[in-house]
Amino acid sequence: MAFFDLTDFDNHEQVVFCSDEKSGLKAIIAVHNTQLGPAVGGCRMWDYASDEEALIDALRLSKGMTYKNAMAGLKMGGGKSVIIGDAKTLKSPALFKAFGDALNGLNGRYLSAEDVNITTADIAIANSVTPFVTGTEGKSGNPGPFTALGTFLGIKASVKHKLNLDDLTGLKIAVQGLGSVGYGLCEHLHKAGATLIVSDINQAALNKATTELGATVVSLDEIYDQDVDVYAPCALGASINDETIKRLKATIVAGCANNQLAEPRHDQALLDAGILYAPDYVINAGGIINVSFEEDYSVERSTRKVEKIYHTLLDVYAKADKQNKPTGIIADEMAREIIKNGGK
Ligand code: NAD
């Protein structure tokens, strides 16, 4: 593989392949950019179809973290790690200790935290051998609820901009994925008076959403066809693609998933289809904002900073309208400008 020629290679500062035969650890740590500070971003555990798919995920996710941290006003660079394997069968204390040892090898250039399939308990095990983790229990803890809050406020900003409404009462919102963030988002939306249509592969989560939040369940594929105001992707990436854009009836795409666009050109495709897109790394920054308060944690200060996502998105939308450009391109330009100016 011609690594440096990969489309998703974006002059990453460092990419580390880690393995530990005893525990079965196979991981990739991608440090994209440390201009604003040490690279910070979660660790994802996934049973990738190939090592190349894992590498590409790490490259894309770590670049996203650089832009996310810059746009959230954090003095942190961007990085991400992936552990290759099935979280249901491969997890063990030895695996997370081996992962912690790998983090020690980077000596603080990268700090890891929770992402898909990685819990605070997993991070606590890594933390027993390395200080280079964040989002730990007893300090900032699980970032999920703050990502959910930021995403909720991001949906409100999108509704304000696109539909000129301050209130979500009576709006229909399709949420794909009821995990740590998606379910929390649904709770906020339900409280705000929205009607929920949901999909997940986890039947227990679907049952809970029906009973507790009056949600309507649809199949994994039907979620794209719903007659809703907002489509909120909250599972994995690439759910916005050539096929789904044609099917969406929502005029807003705003959810917490990372890398929602299958390809960068889908940003323009959404604009052409008259759909407002909340750039994923802007709307889903609540968790990393909370993690940034790890030392000297304060829920009030964290919440106040998460609330800024509402205004950041309105700013992105205003610039995009003015320049008639896709919102994702505008967010990228704003992030690069912030990095160039040392975080200002
Ligand atoms: P999670 O693993 O807790 O939840 C993911 C949910 O999606 C699970 O309930 C899973 O069953 C469901 N799912 C999987 N495939 C699906 C499919 N095809 N259709 C519908 N549902 C499906 O993960 P999470 O922490 O809630 O993260 C969700 C997304 O948000 C991920 O893309 C993650 O990278 C992103 N994100 C999370 C955070 C955070 O703080 N946890 C922060 C920023 C971004």
Short mmCIF file of C-alpha atoms and ligand atoms in Angstrom, two decimals:
data_model
loop_
_atom_site.label_atom_id
_atom_site.label_comp_id
_atom_site.label_asym_id
_atom_site.label_seq_id
_atom_site.Cartn_x
_atom_site.Cartn_y
_atom_site.Cartn_z
CA MET A 1 0.00 0.00 0.00
CA ALA A 2 1.36 3.43 -0.95
CA PHE A 3 0.64 4.92 2.46
CA PHE A 4 1.63 8.53 1.79
CA ASP A 5 -0.57 8.57 -1.36
CA LEU A 6 -3.75 7.48 0.40
CA THR A 7 -6.58 10.00 -0.14
CA ASP A 8 -7.18 10.14 3.60
CA PHE A 9 -3.54 10.77 4.45
CA ASP A 10 -3.42 14.49 5.24
CA ASN A 11 0.17 15.05 6.31
CA HIS A 12 -0.52 13.30 9.60
CA GLU A 13 2.38 13.96 11.96
CA GLN A 14 2.65 10.39 13.15
CA VAL A 15 0.87 7.07 12.69
CA VAL A 16 1.76 4.26 15.05
CA PHE A 17 0.93 0.58 14.61
CA CYS A 18 0.83 -1.19 17.96
CA SER A 19 0.60 -4.89 18.72
CA ASP A 20 0.86 -7.16 21.70
CA GLU A 21 0.75 -10.86 20.98
CA LYS A 22 -0.23 -11.99 24.50
CA SER A 23 -3.36 -9.85 24.83
CA GLY A 24 -4.18 -9.85 21.12
CA LEU A 25 -3.90 -6.06 20.88
CA LYS A 26 -3.75 -4.69 17.37
CA ALA A 27 -4.19 -0.95 17.34
CA ILE A 28 -3.44 2.10 15.22
CA ILE A 29 -2.84 5.49 16.76
CA ALA A 30 -3.00 8.45 14.36
CA VAL A 31 -1.66 11.82 15.47
CA HIS A 32 -2.90 14.29 12.87
CA ASN A 33 -1.79 17.67 14.14
CA THR A 34 -0.39 19.03 17.41
CA GLN A 35 -0.09 22.73 16.51
CA LEU A 36 -2.68 23.76 19.12
CA GLY A 37 -1.57 21.27 21.79
CA PRO A 38 -1.29 17.54 22.44
CA ALA A 39 -3.50 15.47 20.18
CA VAL A 40 -6.68 14.37 21.94
CA GLY A 41 -9.36 12.03 20.62
CA GLY A 42 -11.12 8.85 21.60
CA CYS A 43 -10.35 5.23 20.95
CA ARG A 44 -12.77 3.15 18.87
CA MET A 45 -12.92 -0.63 18.97
CA TRP A 46 -14.32 -2.22 15.83
CA ASP A 47 -14.16 -5.50 13.97
CA TYR A 48 -12.85 -3.96 10.76
CA ALA A 49 -13.12 -5.94 7.54
CA SER A 50 -9.43 -5.25 6.86
CA ASP A 51 -6.42 -3.51 8.40
CA GLU A 52 -6.62 -0.94 5.61
CA GLU A 53 -10.18 -0.06 6.60
CA ALA A 54 -8.98 0.43 10.20
CA LEU A 55 -6.12 2.65 9.04
CA ILE A 56 -8.41 4.81 6.92
CA ASP A 57 -10.83 5.16 9.82
CA ALA A 58 -7.98 6.28 12.11
CA LEU A 59 -6.70 8.76 9.50
CA ARG A 60 -10.13 10.30 8.87
CA LEU A 61 -11.18 10.38 12.52
CA SER A 62 -7.91 11.95 13.69
CA LYS A 63 -8.12 14.72 11.08
CA GLY A 64 -11.70 15.33 12.19
CA MET A 65 -10.45 15.73 15.77
CA THR A 66 -7.96 18.44 14.73
CA TYR A 67 -10.78 20.44 13.14
CA LYS A 68 -13.23 19.64 15.93
CA ASN A 69 -10.90 20.77 18.70
CA ALA A 70 -10.00 23.96 16.82
CA MET A 71 -13.64 24.88 16.13
CA ALA A 72 -14.58 24.16 19.76
CA GLY A 73 -11.95 26.67 20.90
CA LEU A 74 -9.79 24.05 22.64
CA LYS A 75 -6.03 24.21 22.96
CA MET A 76 -5.71 20.63 21.77
CA GLY A 77 -4.54 18.97 18.61
CA GLY A 78 -6.20 16.08 16.81
CA GLY A 79 -5.61 12.37 17.13
CA LYS A 80 -7.54 9.15 17.31
CA SER A 81 -6.90 5.49 17.94
CA VAL A 82 -8.60 2.31 16.80
CA ILE A 83 -8.35 -1.13 18.34
CA ILE A 84 -8.99 -3.83 15.76
CA GLY A 85 -11.29 -6.65 16.85
CA ASP A 86 -14.69 -7.62 18.16
CA ALA A 87 -15.38 -5.74 21.40
CA LYS A 88 -17.71 -8.53 22.55
CA THR A 89 -14.98 -11.19 22.53
CA LEU A 90 -11.56 -9.52 22.54
CA LYS A 91 -11.83 -7.12 25.49
CA SER A 92 -9.71 -8.00 28.52
CA PRO A 93 -7.75 -6.13 31.21
CA ALA A 94 -4.52 -7.27 29.52
CA LEU A 95 -5.64 -5.72 26.22
CA PHE A 96 -6.30 -2.30 27.76
CA LYS A 97 -3.05 -2.44 29.75
CA ALA A 98 -1.19 -3.19 26.51
CA PHE A 99 -3.02 -0.26 24.91
CA GLY A 100 -1.95 1.91 27.88
CA ASP A 101 1.67 0.84 27.32
CA ALA A 102 1.35 1.86 23.68
CA LEU A 103 0.12 5.29 24.80
CA ASN A 104 3.15 5.59 27.06
CA GLY A 105 5.28 5.16 23.96
CA LEU A 106 3.91 8.44 22.64
CA ASN A 107 4.74 10.14 25.94
CA GLY A 108 1.80 12.58 25.94
CA ARG A 109 1.75 13.59 22.28
CA TYR A 110 -1.64 11.81 22.18
CA LEU A 111 -4.27 11.38 24.91
CA SER A 112 -6.99 8.79 24.43
CA ALA A 113 -10.58 8.58 25.69
CA GLU A 114 -13.87 6.76 25.04
CA ASP A 115 -15.41 6.32 21.59
CA VAL A 116 -17.55 3.59 20.03
CA ASN A 117 -17.35 0.36 22.09
CA ILE A 118 -14.91 1.85 24.60
CA THR A 119 -16.25 2.52 28.10
CA THR A 120 -14.98 4.48 31.08
CA ALA A 121 -14.15 1.08 32.67
CA ASP A 122 -11.85 0.26 29.73
CA ILE A 123 -10.15 3.65 30.00
CA ALA A 124 -9.75 3.12 33.76
CA ILE A 125 -7.76 -0.09 33.08
CA ALA A 126 -5.50 1.73 30.60
CA ASN A 127 -5.16 4.49 33.19
CA SER A 128 -3.67 1.98 35.65
CA VAL A 129 -0.51 1.89 33.49
CA THR A 130 -0.56 5.30 31.76
CA PRO A 131 -1.47 8.90 32.60
CA PHE A 132 -2.15 9.61 28.93
CA VAL A 133 -5.91 9.07 28.97
CA THR A 134 -8.72 11.47 29.67
CA GLY A 135 -12.49 11.29 30.20
CA THR A 136 -11.83 9.22 33.32
CA GLU A 137 -14.42 8.31 35.94
CA GLY A 138 -14.29 10.66 38.94
CA LYS A 139 -12.98 13.49 36.72
CA SER A 140 -14.81 14.46 33.51
CA GLY A 141 -16.19 10.91 33.05
CA ASN A 142 -18.29 9.68 30.13
CA PRO A 143 -18.39 12.34 27.41
CA GLY A 144 -21.60 10.88 25.89
CA PRO A 145 -24.16 13.02 27.78
CA PHE A 146 -22.31 16.22 26.78
CA THR A 147 -22.13 15.13 23.16
CA ALA A 148 -25.87 14.53 23.38
CA LEU A 149 -26.47 18.01 24.83
CA GLY A 150 -24.31 19.68 22.16
CA THR A 151 -26.05 17.74 19.40
CA PHE A 152 -29.45 18.73 20.79
CA LEU A 153 -28.41 22.42 20.80
CA GLY A 154 -26.97 21.97 17.30
CA ILE A 155 -30.34 20.65 16.09
CA LYS A 156 -32.00 23.69 17.67
CA ALA A 157 -29.56 26.02 15.85
CA SER A 158 -30.22 24.19 12.56
CA VAL A 159 -34.00 24.43 13.05
CA LYS A 160 -33.63 28.13 13.85
CA HIS A 161 -31.62 28.73 10.69
CA LYS A 162 -33.55 26.54 8.26
CA LEU A 163 -37.11 26.75 9.58
CA ASN A 164 -36.89 29.96 11.61
CA LEU A 165 -38.27 28.20 14.67
CA ASP A 166 -37.07 28.50 18.27
CA ASP A 167 -39.16 25.61 19.45
CA LEU A 168 -38.99 21.91 18.52
CA THR A 169 -42.57 21.17 19.61
CA GLY A 170 -44.30 19.04 17.01
CA LEU A 171 -41.23 18.63 14.79
CA LYS A 172 -40.49 15.11 13.57
CA ILE A 173 -36.95 13.87 14.03
CA ALA A 174 -35.48 10.59 12.76
CA VAL A 175 -32.64 9.34 14.95
CA GLN A 176 -30.40 6.56 13.61
CA GLY A 177 -28.64 4.85 16.51
CA LEU A 178 -29.69 4.85 20.16
CA GLY A 179 -26.32 4.38 21.83
CA SER A 180 -24.63 6.40 24.51
CA VAL A 181 -25.19 9.66 22.59
CA GLY A 182 -28.23 8.86 20.42
CA TYR A 183 -30.40 7.83 23.35
CA GLY A 184 -29.40 10.87 25.40
CA LEU A 185 -30.20 13.07 22.41
CA CYS A 186 -33.63 11.44 22.12
CA GLU A 187 -34.31 12.25 25.78
CA HIS A 188 -33.56 15.95 25.16
CA LEU A 189 -35.67 15.96 21.98
CA HIS A 190 -38.60 14.24 23.71
CA LYS A 191 -38.49 16.74 26.56
CA ALA A 192 -38.50 19.56 23.98
CA GLY A 193 -41.70 18.21 22.42
CA ALA A 194 -40.34 16.57 19.27
CA THR A 195 -41.81 13.39 17.81
CA LEU A 196 -39.20 10.63 17.44
CA ILE A 197 -38.72 8.00 14.76
CA VAL A 198 -35.81 5.69 15.54
CA SER A 199 -33.74 2.76 14.28
CA ASP A 200 -31.06 0.60 15.86
CA ILE A 201 -29.75 -2.95 15.73
CA ASN A 202 -30.20 -3.17 19.50
CA GLN A 203 -33.75 -4.30 20.29
CA ALA A 204 -33.47 -3.40 24.00
CA ALA A 205 -32.67 0.23 23.15
CA LEU A 206 -35.60 0.35 20.72
CA ASN A 207 -37.99 -1.04 23.34
CA LYS A 208 -36.79 1.52 25.87
CA ALA A 209 -37.26 4.40 23.41
CA THR A 210 -40.79 3.23 22.63
CA THR A 211 -41.80 2.87 26.27
CA GLU A 212 -40.03 5.88 27.75
CA LEU A 213 -40.07 8.37 24.88
CA GLY A 214 -43.05 7.28 22.76
CA ALA A 215 -40.73 6.76 19.79
CA THR A 216 -41.83 4.98 16.61
CA VAL A 217 -39.44 2.24 15.52
CA VAL A 218 -38.60 1.72 11.85
CA SER A 219 -36.22 -0.74 10.19
CA LEU A 220 -32.54 0.06 9.60
CA ASP A 221 -33.18 0.88 5.97
CA GLU A 222 -36.50 2.71 6.35
CA ILE A 223 -34.96 5.43 8.52
CA TYR A 224 -33.88 7.32 5.36
CA ASP A 225 -37.41 7.50 3.90
CA GLN A 226 -39.20 9.07 6.82
CA ASP A 227 -41.27 12.19 6.36
CA VAL A 228 -39.39 14.17 9.01
CA ASP A 229 -37.94 17.64 9.54
CA VAL A 230 -34.55 16.46 10.77
CA TYR A 231 -32.47 13.35 10.11
CA ALA A 232 -30.00 12.76 12.96
CA PRO A 233 -27.29 10.18 12.15
CA CYS A 234 -26.06 8.88 15.51
CA ALA A 235 -24.60 5.47 14.63
CA LEU A 236 -21.55 5.03 12.44
CA GLY A 237 -20.21 7.14 9.56
CA ALA A 238 -20.98 7.38 5.83
CA SER A 239 -24.77 7.31 6.16
CA ILE A 240 -24.93 10.35 3.85
CA ASN A 241 -24.17 9.03 0.39
CA ASP A 242 -25.47 9.12 -3.20
CA GLU A 243 -28.26 6.70 -2.41
CA THR A 244 -29.51 8.16 0.88
CA ILE A 245 -29.44 11.83 -0.21
CA LYS A 246 -32.00 10.98 -2.90
CA ARG A 247 -34.25 9.38 -0.31
CA LEU A 248 -34.11 11.93 2.50
CA LYS A 249 -37.24 14.05 3.00
CA ALA A 250 -35.71 15.96 5.91
CA THR A 251 -34.40 19.44 5.14
CA ILE A 252 -31.86 19.21 7.95
CA VAL A 253 -29.12 16.64 8.62
CA ALA A 254 -27.84 17.11 12.16
CA GLY A 255 -26.56 14.28 14.32
CA CYS A 256 -23.62 13.16 16.42
CA ALA A 257 -21.97 10.52 14.22
CA ASN A 258 -18.41 11.14 13.07
CA ASN A 259 -17.65 11.20 9.33
CA GLN A 260 -21.28 11.33 8.26
CA LEU A 261 -20.46 12.12 4.63
CA ALA A 262 -19.38 9.06 2.63
CA GLU A 263 -17.24 11.39 0.50
CA PRO A 264 -16.40 15.09 0.81
CA ARG A 265 -18.45 15.87 -2.34
CA HIS A 266 -21.66 14.90 -0.48
CA ASP A 267 -21.42 18.25 1.29
CA GLN A 268 -22.17 19.98 -2.04
CA ALA A 269 -24.77 17.32 -2.88
CA LEU A 270 -26.70 18.15 0.31
CA LEU A 271 -26.59 21.87 -0.54
CA ASP A 272 -27.85 21.12 -4.05
CA ALA A 273 -30.71 19.07 -2.57
CA GLY A 274 -31.72 22.00 -0.33
CA ILE A 275 -30.69 20.14 2.83
CA LEU A 276 -28.90 22.01 5.61
CA TYR A 277 -25.96 19.98 6.95
CA ALA A 278 -24.60 20.54 10.46
CA PRO A 279 -20.89 19.69 10.00
CA ASP A 280 -20.36 16.59 12.14
CA TYR A 281 -17.28 17.71 14.01
CA VAL A 282 -18.89 21.02 14.95
CA ILE A 283 -22.19 19.63 16.27
CA ASN A 284 -20.65 16.63 18.08
CA ALA A 285 -17.93 18.52 20.00
CA GLY A 286 -19.78 18.44 23.35
CA GLY A 287 -17.94 15.36 24.61
CA ILE A 288 -14.45 16.59 23.80
CA ILE A 289 -15.31 19.98 25.33
CA ASN A 290 -16.26 18.17 28.54
CA VAL A 291 -13.05 16.13 28.42
CA SER A 292 -11.04 19.35 28.08
CA PHE A 293 -12.09 20.19 31.66
CA GLU A 294 -10.64 16.87 32.93
CA GLU A 295 -8.28 18.50 35.42
CA ASP A 296 -10.17 20.80 37.79
CA TYR A 297 -13.53 19.53 36.49
CA SER A 298 -16.62 21.75 36.66
CA VAL A 299 -19.91 20.64 35.15
CA GLU A 300 -21.11 24.26 35.00
CA ARG A 301 -18.09 25.53 33.05
CA SER A 302 -18.24 22.54 30.75
CA THR A 303 -21.95 23.03 30.07
CA ARG A 304 -21.47 26.74 29.34
CA LYS A 305 -18.81 25.92 26.76
CA VAL A 306 -20.91 23.14 25.19
CA GLU A 307 -23.74 25.68 24.79
CA LYS A 308 -21.49 27.69 22.46
CA ILE A 309 -22.00 25.00 19.78
CA TYR A 310 -25.38 26.63 19.06
CA HIS A 311 -23.72 29.94 18.14
CA THR A 312 -20.77 28.37 16.31
CA LEU A 313 -23.19 26.56 14.01
CA LEU A 314 -25.21 29.73 13.37
CA ASP A 315 -21.94 31.40 12.46
CA VAL A 316 -21.04 28.57 10.02
CA TYR A 317 -24.52 28.76 8.44
CA ALA A 318 -24.40 32.55 8.02
CA LYS A 319 -20.99 32.36 6.31
CA ALA A 320 -22.13 29.47 4.09
CA ASP A 321 -25.21 31.41 2.97
CA LYS A 322 -23.20 34.53 2.29
CA GLN A 323 -20.63 32.68 0.17
CA ASN A 324 -23.10 30.15 -1.26
CA LYS A 325 -20.79 27.32 -0.24
CA PRO A 326 -21.47 24.02 1.53
CA THR A 327 -21.42 24.24 5.33
CA GLY A 328 -18.71 21.55 5.65
CA ILE A 329 -16.32 23.50 3.45
CA ILE A 330 -16.97 26.66 5.45
CA ALA A 331 -16.33 24.84 8.74
CA ASP A 332 -13.05 23.41 7.34
CA GLU A 333 -11.96 26.90 6.28
CA MET A 334 -12.83 28.35 9.69
CA ALA A 335 -10.95 25.52 11.47
CA ARG A 336 -7.83 25.94 9.31
CA GLU A 337 -7.86 29.70 9.99
CA ILE A 338 -8.07 29.09 13.75
CA ILE A 339 -5.13 26.63 13.59
CA LYS A 340 -3.10 29.08 11.48
CA ASN A 341 -3.73 31.79 14.09
CA GLY A 342 -2.60 29.56 16.96
CA GLY A 343 -6.09 28.93 18.31
CA LYS A 344 -7.57 32.43 18.08
P1 NAD B 1 -22.50 3.71 20.82
O1 NAD B 1 -21.71 2.53 20.41
O2 NAD B 1 -22.87 3.87 22.25
O3 NAD B 1 -23.85 3.77 19.96
C1 NAD B 1 -23.96 3.46 18.63
C2 NAD B 1 -25.37 2.91 18.43
O4 NAD B 1 -25.60 2.73 17.03
C3 NAD B 1 -25.59 1.56 19.11
O5 NAD B 1 -26.80 1.57 19.85
C4 NAD B 1 -25.65 0.58 17.92
O6 NAD B 1 -26.46 -0.55 18.19
C5 NAD B 1 -26.25 1.48 16.86
N1 NAD B 1 -26.05 1.03 15.48
C6 NAD B 1 -24.99 0.38 14.93
N2 NAD B 1 -25.20 0.17 13.62
C7 NAD B 1 -26.42 0.70 13.33
C8 NAD B 1 -27.20 0.83 12.14
N3 NAD B 1 -26.77 0.34 10.98
N4 NAD B 1 -28.38 1.48 12.20
C9 NAD B 1 -28.84 1.97 13.38
N5 NAD B 1 -28.15 1.89 14.53
C10 NAD B 1 -26.96 1.26 14.51
O7 NAD B 1 -21.69 4.99 20.29
P2 NAD B 1 -21.86 6.51 20.71
O8 NAD B 1 -20.81 6.83 21.72
O9 NAD B 1 -23.29 6.81 21.02
O10 NAD B 1 -21.43 7.23 19.36
C11 NAD B 1 -22.32 7.32 18.25
C12 NAD B 1 -21.64 8.11 17.15
O11 NAD B 1 -21.31 9.41 17.63
C13 NAD B 1 -20.33 7.51 16.63
O12 NAD B 1 -20.19 7.81 15.25
C14 NAD B 1 -19.27 8.27 17.42
O13 NAD B 1 -18.03 8.30 16.76
C15 NAD B 1 -19.91 9.64 17.48
N6 NAD B 1 -19.45 10.45 18.59
C16 NAD B 1 -19.56 10.02 19.86
C17 NAD B 1 -19.11 10.83 20.90
C18 NAD B 1 -19.27 10.42 22.34
O14 NAD B 1 -19.13 11.29 23.22
N7 NAD B 1 -19.58 9.16 22.64
C19 NAD B 1 -18.54 12.08 20.63
C20 NAD B 1 -18.46 12.51 19.29
C21 NAD B 1 -18.91 11.68 18.28
#
